[in-house]
Amino acid sequence: MFGSVSTPDLSSITDEDKNHVYDPSEDTFLLLDTLEHDSQLIVSKKPTLILEIGCGSGIVSVFSAKVLDAHSPAFIMCTDINKHAANVAQRVSQTNGQSLEIVVTDLVMGFGDQISNKVDLLIFNPPYVVTPSNEVGTKDLSAAWAGGVDGREVTNRLLPKISDILAEGGLFYLVAIKENKIEDIKQILNKQGLTMTVVLTRRSGPELLSTLRFEKIESRVADLPL
C-alpha cells in the first residue's frame, strides 16, 4: 500500500442533495479503504480506463483518481440511473479538482464496444439490501439500496457482462453482504475466468459487509518449440 490517501471533500453536497442521492455510509468507506489497501496492485496495472457503476455522490471515483494520482493517469467514467446523483458527482469531482465523465444510464446500457474488453478497473457498490422485487429499479434514492431477492437482482444483471467488460488482467471490485450468497457470485465469475479475493470485511449494525476483488486472468500464448 502507498501513502495514505485523503478522503474527498464532500462539502458541496447539500442537505437537499441527501434527499435524492445516497449519502456516503459504512459500505462506501469500506470500499475506499479497500481501494487504498489495494493501491499498489491497482497502480501496478497501469489502468487507462476506469468505470464505476452506480457512482452516487462520486466519492469513490474521485478517490480512485486520488489513488492513481500521478502514478497512472486514467480516464474515469461513472454511471448512475439517478440524474440527481450525476449532478452531485459532477460537483464533487470539481470540488476535488478531478475530471469524471458521468453518464446517466442503467448499469452500462449504451456503452457497447466503447468498453468491451477495455476497462482496467471496474467498481460497483450495488443495491444489495434484500427487499421485495417491486422496490427494485426505481430512478430515485431507493435505487441505491433496494436489491430484491437475495439482494442480487441488480447485481445479477451485471455479472454475465463482467468478463466482456474487463481488459485482460483487469480488476473488478464489488461490495456484498452475506445474504447476497458470495460463494455463488464467486462460482459465476470463476466460470468467466475471474479469480476472487475477499479484501476487507466489516460489520455495520446487522450487516456483515465485504469487498470482493475479482481479477480477469491474463491469457498467455504458450511457448512453442522452434
CSV table of N, CA and C in Angstrom, one decimal, residues 38 41 152 159 166 170-177 180-201 210-217:
chain,number,residue,atom,x,y,z
A,38,ASP,N,-5.5,-1.8,-1.6
A,38,ASP,CA,-5.0,-2.4,-2.9
A,38,ASP,C,-4.3,-1.4,-3.8
A,41,LEU,N,-1.4,-2.6,-6.0
A,41,LEU,CA,-1.9,-3.5,-7.0
A,41,LEU,C,-2.5,-2.8,-8.2
A,152,ARG,N,-29.8,-9.4,-4.9
A,152,ARG,CA,-29.0,-9.7,-6.0
A,152,ARG,C,-29.6,-9.3,-7.4
A,159,LEU,N,-23.5,-9.3,-13.7
A,159,LEU,CA,-22.5,-10.4,-13.6
A,159,LEU,C,-22.2,-11.1,-15.0
A,166,LEU,N,-14.1,-6.3,-18.8
A,166,LEU,CA,-12.7,-6.1,-18.3
A,166,LEU,C,-11.7,-6.4,-19.4
A,170,GLY,N,-7.6,-7.2,-15.8
A,170,GLY,CA,-8.5,-6.1,-15.2
A,170,GLY,C,-9.0,-6.5,-13.8
A,171,LEU,N,-9.3,-5.6,-13.0
A,171,LEU,CA,-9.8,-5.8,-11.7
A,171,LEU,C,-11.3,-5.3,-11.5
A,172,PHE,N,-12.1,-6.1,-10.8
A,172,PHE,CA,-13.5,-5.7,-10.6
A,172,PHE,C,-13.7,-5.8,-9.1
A,173,TYR,N,-14.1,-4.7,-8.5
A,173,TYR,CA,-14.4,-4.6,-7.0
A,173,TYR,C,-15.9,-4.5,-6.8
A,174,LEU,N,-16.4,-5.4,-5.9
A,174,LEU,CA,-17.8,-5.5,-5.7
A,174,LEU,C,-18.1,-5.5,-4.2
A,175,VAL,N,-19.0,-4.7,-3.7
A,175,VAL,CA,-19.5,-4.7,-2.3
A,175,VAL,C,-20.6,-5.7,-2.2
A,176,ALA,N,-20.5,-6.5,-1.1
A,176,ALA,CA,-21.6,-7.5,-0.9
A,176,ALA,C,-21.8,-7.8,0.6
A,177,ILE,N,-22.9,-8.3,0.9
A,177,ILE,CA,-23.2,-8.8,2.3
A,177,ILE,C,-23.5,-10.3,2.2
A,180,ASN,N,-26.2,-12.0,0.1
A,180,ASN,CA,-26.0,-11.9,-1.3
A,180,ASN,C,-25.5,-13.3,-1.9
A,181,LYS,N,-25.1,-14.2,-1.0
A,181,LYS,CA,-24.6,-15.5,-1.4
A,181,LYS,C,-23.3,-15.3,-2.2
A,182,ILE,N,-22.3,-14.9,-1.4
A,182,ILE,CA,-21.0,-14.6,-2.0
A,182,ILE,C,-20.3,-15.8,-2.7
A,183,GLU,N,-20.5,-16.9,-2.2
A,183,GLU,CA,-19.9,-18.1,-2.8
A,183,GLU,C,-20.5,-18.4,-4.2
A,184,ASP,N,-21.8,-18.1,-4.3
A,184,ASP,CA,-22.5,-18.2,-5.6
A,184,ASP,C,-21.9,-17.2,-6.6
A,185,ILE,N,-21.7,-16.0,-6.2
A,185,ILE,CA,-21.1,-15.0,-7.1
A,185,ILE,C,-19.7,-15.4,-7.5
A,186,LYS,N,-19.0,-15.9,-6.6
A,186,LYS,CA,-17.6,-16.4,-6.9
A,186,LYS,C,-17.7,-17.5,-8.0
A,187,GLN,N,-18.6,-18.4,-7.9
A,187,GLN,CA,-18.7,-19.5,-8.9
A,187,GLN,C,-19.1,-19.0,-10.3
A,188,ILE,N,-20.0,-18.0,-10.3
A,188,ILE,CA,-20.5,-17.4,-11.5
A,188,ILE,C,-19.3,-16.8,-12.3
A,189,LEU,N,-18.5,-16.0,-11.5
A,189,LEU,CA,-17.4,-15.3,-12.2
A,189,LEU,C,-16.2,-16.2,-12.4
A,190,ASN,N,-16.0,-17.2,-11.6
A,190,ASN,CA,-14.9,-18.2,-11.9
A,190,ASN,C,-15.1,-18.8,-13.2
A,191,LYS,N,-16.4,-19.1,-13.6
A,191,LYS,CA,-16.7,-19.7,-14.9
A,191,LYS,C,-16.3,-18.7,-16.1
A,192,GLN,N,-16.2,-17.4,-15.7
A,192,GLN,CA,-15.8,-16.5,-16.8
A,192,GLN,C,-14.3,-16.2,-16.8
A,193,GLY,N,-13.6,-17.0,-16.0
A,193,GLY,CA,-12.1,-16.8,-15.9
A,193,GLY,C,-11.6,-15.8,-15.0
A,194,LEU,N,-12.4,-15.5,-13.9
A,194,LEU,CA,-12.0,-14.5,-12.9
A,194,LEU,C,-11.8,-15.2,-11.6
A,195,THR,N,-10.8,-14.7,-10.9
A,195,THR,CA,-10.5,-15.2,-9.6
A,195,THR,C,-11.0,-14.3,-8.5
A,196,MET,N,-11.4,-14.7,-7.4
A,196,MET,CA,-11.9,-13.9,-6.3
A,196,MET,C,-11.1,-13.9,-5.1
A,197,THR,N,-11.0,-12.7,-4.5
A,197,THR,CA,-10.3,-12.5,-3.2
A,197,THR,C,-11.2,-11.6,-2.3
A,198,VAL,N,-11.5,-12.0,-1.1
A,198,VAL,CA,-12.2,-11.1,-0.2
A,198,VAL,C,-11.2,-10.2,0.4
A,199,VAL,N,-11.3,-8.9,0.1
A,199,VAL,CA,-10.3,-8.0,0.5
A,199,VAL,C,-10.5,-7.5,2.0
A,200,LEU,N,-11.6,-7.0,2.3
A,200,LEU,CA,-11.9,-6.5,3.7
A,200,LEU,C,-13.3,-6.9,4.0
A,201,THR,N,-13.5,-7.1,5.3
A,201,THR,CA,-14.8,-7.4,5.9
A,201,THR,C,-15.1,-6.6,7.1
A,210,SER,N,-18.6,-7.0,3.0
A,210,SER,CA,-17.3,-7.5,2.4
A,210,SER,C,-17.1,-6.8,1.1
A,211,THR,N,-15.8,-6.5,0.8
A,211,THR,CA,-15.4,-6.1,-0.5
A,211,THR,C,-14.7,-7.3,-1.2
A,212,LEU,N,-15.2,-7.6,-2.4
A,212,LEU,CA,-14.7,-8.7,-3.2
A,212,LEU,C,-13.9,-8.1,-4.4
A,213,ARG,N,-12.7,-8.7,-4.6
A,213,ARG,CA,-11.9,-8.3,-5.7
A,213,ARG,C,-11.8,-9.5,-6.7
A,214,PHE,N,-12.2,-9.2,-7.9
A,214,PHE,CA,-12.1,-10.2,-9.0
A,214,PHE,C,-11.1,-9.8,-10.0
A,215,GLU,N,-10.2,-10.7,-10.4
A,215,GLU,CA,-9.2,-10.4,-11.4
A,215,GLU,C,-9.4,-11.3,-12.6
A,216,LYS,N,-9.4,-10.6,-13.8
A,216,LYS,CA,-9.5,-11.4,-15.0
A,216,LYS,C,-8.1,-11.9,-15.4
A,217,ILE,N,-8.0,-13.2,-15.5
A,217,ILE,CA,-6.8,-13.9,-15.7
A,217,ILE,C,-6.3,-13.6,-17.1
